[in-house]
């Protein structure tokens, strides 16, 4: 159970989650100061902390030595500002004044109850209210935080001019003093997303950011910090993740005093927002998690949080889908899609998704985006007949859309060239021959909602793959003028994308949505709050996927990780990999097929049908169970092994992949995690039985085929206690 308590004598709040504590207090100047984030402590213990470990002095060189809950700008603060405003008269900085607090119990995600703390402060002189929000759950150690700014109207209306918000982070997270901090995060690129990096944290300031209008392939908005001594199974880890799908910035500061401060929020350096009197700025959630069970426990706690608190529909099993993109690219027509659909259905596929190329003049990536009516030559009778056939075959029907984009060569652009992000007197840079529609504009957002709503209403569409294939450039809205309000589009754009998806889901409760952005360019907790799964990468090479999936699942659960089995050699990398290995990689996420089935041999079709059937047996465990990494895939030529344990612990699924073999060293056995030493386990295929104690101590012997790209899938049933 979680709890939030307040001690008026020291003006300290203590947030207790099932296994951790978080504490903050007001100092003599009313500044909200960080006290503790880590092991469970009592109120008496956290009240003793400031005097014992955090002398309240100000150092003339280093400035303020006490971390504020949000690093306000101004005065004697010299760190990275998390809250930075300029008032109408030119005054900058914040001086705090305390207004009050509220602790409340709420419903969250329709079921679990959550506790919230709202700490209300304001600027001592100017009419700016600043509210710090905290939310804790009864079944999670994740603490959600955000910030609200209200530019209040004054009674005598002395302050009637806008103020500029130069930075409004959602939260600051302060870590205790440790000698050897290490920082974990992911880096990447198109087709090479979520590459995990875990390095000594540099002294000074490390900035992770996206300036692209989307979350980005290059970084993902989360950090994991440890004192250099954590590993997969043990050690203290502090992590934080931002629920935002536009530009963002997380700054990590490490001082020579061995303290670490993390501040994060939406927007990137250089954009500012105007806040008129009476207006409010709300920020996205920046959630934090402390665990003392190493990186494995950290990932599992985030997975559970995503399943229980973030996803709109965590319970529905993710179907095995077929996507036609790699088979046809833009060469799409009704006859070809029918053929693929028939083949997919015969393999056990449950959802058939037609990708790009079905609409307007979209026969290549150079034309047609924005014209969302079926191409009359390719679909002479519209989409109805194909959808009918797909349903007749017993599958759901899904469709690719990219609502935020337009090709200049399109009817839409010819009639609405002012609808794209642009500046006067500046080129409109095309990427993939397309421009970004300004979704911050209410008329553009309304247009997008209307055609999507009609598309889904008029056709029996079960699933949309919502793509977004380029970063912003010339992100202007000239009609909005030159003041700071124009930068507001960076936020309003994302909010309108969210609002459209939310409205579509509310109006079409059976519609499922996959998030995509040129692969994994927009994967974050904000998108996951309104989608069912996401496309991690356009790179479907099974070997590369092992690394991508390793980084992806540091934070996000297998339940949302779409994974296609595609052709060999792979269309992106040219690498040839045997089918069983490709299947096993896909089966460790949300398995799907994405190859050109018309070219597959009967033998291959039979094998993949068997693997699809097998996947359906184990997918509850993969999609909803606890994931244990049994090895590190970044070790060259090493064995990668992953274990999933069902929520009731009756089923254990172990995947092992060995890309290359050495004659002198056979891989395995792999020691399993989370096995009950008192129980016995039986291999569902071989019938062999194992003592849990031996699986933990000596491991599971691997039955890998010979040669390179060997892989195995072992399913163990817990059969008895001794
Ligand atoms: C992006 C997606 C792909 C595919 C193409 C279609 O690259 O990531 O999966 O949908 O667009 O143009």
Tab-separated table of N, CA and C in Angstrom, residues 529-587:
chain	number	residue	atom	x	y	z
A	529	UNK	N	0.140	5.690	-23.877
A	529	UNK	CA	-1.108	5.933	-23.141
A	529	UNK	C	-2.314	5.918	-24.076
A	530	UNK	N	-2.077	5.878	-25.398
A	530	UNK	CA	-3.210	5.925	-26.324
A	530	UNK	C	-3.035	4.983	-27.519
A	531	UNK	N	-2.086	4.078	-27.430
A	531	UNK	CA	-1.931	3.083	-28.489
A	531	UNK	C	-1.893	1.697	-27.841
A	532	UNK	N	-1.877	0.674	-28.681
A	532	UNK	CA	-1.875	-0.694	-28.157
A	532	UNK	C	-0.516	-1.349	-28.314
A	533	UNK	N	0.213	-0.899	-29.329
A	533	UNK	CA	1.545	-1.432	-29.569
A	533	UNK	C	2.277	-0.429	-30.432
A	534	UNK	N	3.595	-0.581	-30.541
A	534	UNK	CA	4.381	0.351	-31.348
A	534	UNK	C	5.370	-0.435	-32.202
A	535	UNK	N	5.791	0.227	-33.269
A	535	UNK	CA	6.725	-0.394	-34.200
A	535	UNK	C	8.124	0.071	-33.819
A	536	UNK	N	8.968	-0.824	-33.270
A	536	UNK	CA	10.243	-0.378	-32.703
A	536	UNK	C	11.281	0.048	-33.738
A	537	UNK	N	11.190	-0.499	-34.972
A	537	UNK	CA	12.235	-0.186	-35.954
A	537	UNK	C	11.827	-0.677	-37.330
A	538	UNK	N	12.263	0.040	-38.370
A	538	UNK	CA	12.080	-0.478	-39.732
A	538	UNK	C	13.076	-1.589	-40.032
A	539	UNK	N	14.021	-1.773	-39.169
A	539	UNK	CA	15.001	-2.837	-39.351
A	539	UNK	C	14.426	-4.134	-38.770
A	540	UNK	N	14.089	-5.080	-39.667
A	540	UNK	CA	13.505	-6.344	-39.194
A	540	UNK	C	14.515	-7.489	-39.225
A	541	UNK	N	15.782	-7.148	-39.411
A	541	UNK	CA	16.839	-8.160	-39.357
A	541	UNK	C	16.877	-8.738	-37.931
A	542	UNK	N	16.701	-10.042	-37.827
A	542	UNK	CA	16.532	-10.652	-36.503
A	542	UNK	C	17.755	-10.460	-35.610
A	543	UNK	N	18.947	-10.442	-36.201
A	543	UNK	CA	20.137	-10.256	-35.371
A	543	UNK	C	20.164	-8.828	-34.822
A	544	UNK	N	19.931	-7.839	-35.699
A	544	UNK	CA	19.892	-6.451	-35.225
A	544	UNK	C	18.766	-6.249	-34.219
A	545	UNK	N	17.673	-6.957	-34.445
A	545	UNK	CA	16.533	-6.812	-33.536
A	545	UNK	C	16.855	-7.225	-32.105
A	546	UNK	N	17.759	-8.181	-31.962
A	546	UNK	CA	18.104	-8.594	-30.590
A	546	UNK	C	18.603	-7.394	-29.790
A	547	UNK	N	19.444	-6.576	-30.416
A	547	UNK	CA	19.985	-5.406	-29.725
A	547	UNK	C	18.907	-4.340	-29.561
A	548	UNK	N	18.107	-4.143	-30.614
A	548	UNK	CA	17.042	-3.137	-30.552
A	548	UNK	C	16.035	-3.508	-29.455
A	549	UNK	N	15.686	-4.788	-29.407
A	549	UNK	CA	14.710	-5.227	-28.406
A	549	UNK	C	15.286	-5.155	-26.986
A	550	UNK	N	16.578	-5.381	-26.886
A	550	UNK	CA	17.240	-5.281	-25.578
A	550	UNK	C	17.103	-3.849	-25.041
A	551	UNK	N	17.342	-2.865	-25.907
A	551	UNK	CA	17.201	-1.463	-25.485
A	551	UNK	C	15.746	-1.083	-25.280
A	552	UNK	N	14.894	-1.534	-26.184
A	552	UNK	CA	13.467	-1.195	-26.114
A	552	UNK	C	12.857	-1.652	-24.791
A	553	UNK	N	13.165	-2.905	-24.421
A	553	UNK	CA	12.524	-3.486	-23.238
A	553	UNK	C	13.175	-3.059	-21.920
A	554	UNK	N	14.183	-2.200	-21.989
A	554	UNK	CA	14.673	-1.648	-20.723
A	554	UNK	C	13.530	-0.945	-20.008
A	555	UNK	N	12.676	-0.286	-20.788
A	555	UNK	CA	11.560	0.450	-20.200
A	555	UNK	C	10.198	-0.084	-20.619
A	556	UNK	N	10.069	-0.484	-21.886
A	556	UNK	CA	8.747	-0.796	-22.433
A	556	UNK	C	8.537	-2.311	-22.490
A	557	UNK	N	7.320	-2.756	-22.196
A	557	UNK	CA	7.089	-4.204	-22.105
A	557	UNK	C	6.918	-4.880	-23.462
A	558	UNK	N	7.123	-6.197	-23.477
A	558	UNK	CA	6.959	-6.994	-24.695
A	558	UNK	C	5.541	-6.864	-25.244
A	559	UNK	N	4.589	-6.580	-24.402
A	559	UNK	CA	3.190	-6.422	-24.785
A	559	UNK	C	2.993	-5.394	-25.904
A	560	UNK	N	3.892	-4.432	-26.013
A	560	UNK	CA	3.722	-3.354	-27.002
A	560	UNK	C	4.751	-3.433	-28.121
A	561	UNK	N	5.615	-4.450	-28.102
A	561	UNK	CA	6.762	-4.489	-29.022
A	561	UNK	C	6.437	-5.318	-30.270
A	562	UNK	N	5.943	-4.657	-31.307
A	562	UNK	CA	5.627	-5.365	-32.547
A	562	UNK	C	6.904	-5.939	-33.151
A	563	UNK	N	6.811	-7.164	-33.652
A	563	UNK	CA	8.012	-7.834	-34.169
A	563	UNK	C	7.607	-8.734	-35.337
A	564	UNK	N	8.037	-8.356	-36.539
A	564	UNK	CA	7.651	-9.136	-37.718
A	564	UNK	C	8.719	-10.163	-38.085
A	565	UNK	N	8.250	-11.297	-38.578
A	565	UNK	CA	9.144	-12.251	-39.245
A	565	UNK	C	9.118	-11.872	-40.725
A	566	UNK	N	10.265	-11.541	-41.276
A	566	UNK	CA	10.296	-11.091	-42.678
A	566	UNK	C	11.186	-12.007	-43.517
A	567	UNK	N	11.404	-11.586	-44.768
A	567	UNK	CA	12.133	-12.430	-45.718
A	567	UNK	C	13.614	-12.562	-45.374
A	568	UNK	N	14.215	-13.563	-45.925
A	568	UNK	CA	15.671	-13.733	-45.835
A	568	UNK	C	16.189	-13.932	-47.254
A	569	UNK	N	17.225	-13.190	-47.680
A	569	UNK	CA	17.945	-12.142	-46.970
A	569	UNK	C	17.040	-10.960	-46.619
A	570	UNK	N	17.401	-10.277	-45.536
A	570	UNK	CA	16.599	-9.158	-45.061
A	570	UNK	C	16.671	-7.974	-46.029
A	571	UNK	N	15.515	-7.317	-46.230
A	571	UNK	CA	15.461	-6.255	-47.237
A	571	UNK	C	16.267	-5.023	-46.835
A	572	UNK	N	16.525	-4.824	-45.577
A	572	UNK	CA	17.304	-3.655	-45.150
A	572	UNK	C	18.790	-3.980	-45.047
A	573	UNK	N	19.123	-5.117	-44.469
A	573	UNK	CA	20.540	-5.400	-44.194
A	573	UNK	C	21.149	-6.402	-45.166
A	574	UNK	N	20.317	-7.140	-45.880
A	574	UNK	CA	20.844	-8.149	-46.801
A	574	UNK	C	21.317	-9.416	-46.110
A	575	UNK	N	21.109	-9.503	-44.805
A	575	UNK	CA	21.621	-10.663	-44.061
A	575	UNK	C	20.641	-11.838	-44.145
A	576	UNK	N	21.191	-13.011	-44.361
A	576	UNK	CA	20.348	-14.219	-44.414
A	576	UNK	C	20.364	-14.887	-43.039
A	577	UNK	N	19.196	-15.155	-42.517
A	577	UNK	CA	19.074	-15.768	-41.189
A	577	UNK	C	18.004	-16.851	-41.266
A	578	UNK	N	18.253	-18.019	-40.702
A	578	UNK	CA	17.256	-19.096	-40.788
A	578	UNK	C	15.920	-18.714	-40.144
A	579	UNK	N	14.874	-19.346	-40.641
A	579	UNK	CA	13.516	-18.986	-40.237
A	579	UNK	C	13.255	-19.189	-38.745
A	580	UNK	N	13.775	-20.281	-38.180
A	580	UNK	CA	13.463	-20.526	-36.759
A	580	UNK	C	14.018	-19.416	-35.885
A	581	UNK	N	15.211	-18.926	-36.226
A	581	UNK	CA	15.824	-17.839	-35.447
A	581	UNK	C	14.983	-16.567	-35.597
A	582	UNK	N	14.568	-16.279	-36.856
A	582	UNK	CA	13.731	-15.091	-37.080
A	582	UNK	C	12.423	-15.203	-36.296
A	583	UNK	N	11.841	-16.408	-36.299
A	583	UNK	CA	10.584	-16.603	-35.561
A	583	UNK	C	10.801	-16.416	-34.063
A	584	UNK	N	11.847	-17.007	-33.542
A	584	UNK	CA	12.055	-16.920	-32.095
A	584	UNK	C	12.273	-15.476	-31.644
A	585	UNK	N	12.938	-14.677	-32.471
A	585	UNK	CA	13.124	-13.267	-32.107
A	585	UNK	C	11.766	-12.566	-32.067
A	586	UNK	N	10.934	-12.806	-33.099
A	586	UNK	CA	9.615	-12.155	-33.136
A	586	UNK	C	8.714	-12.657	-32.010
A	587	UNK	N	8.850	-13.926	-31.675
A	587	UNK	CA	7.973	-14.513	-30.646
A	587	UNK	C	8.270	-13.979	-29.249
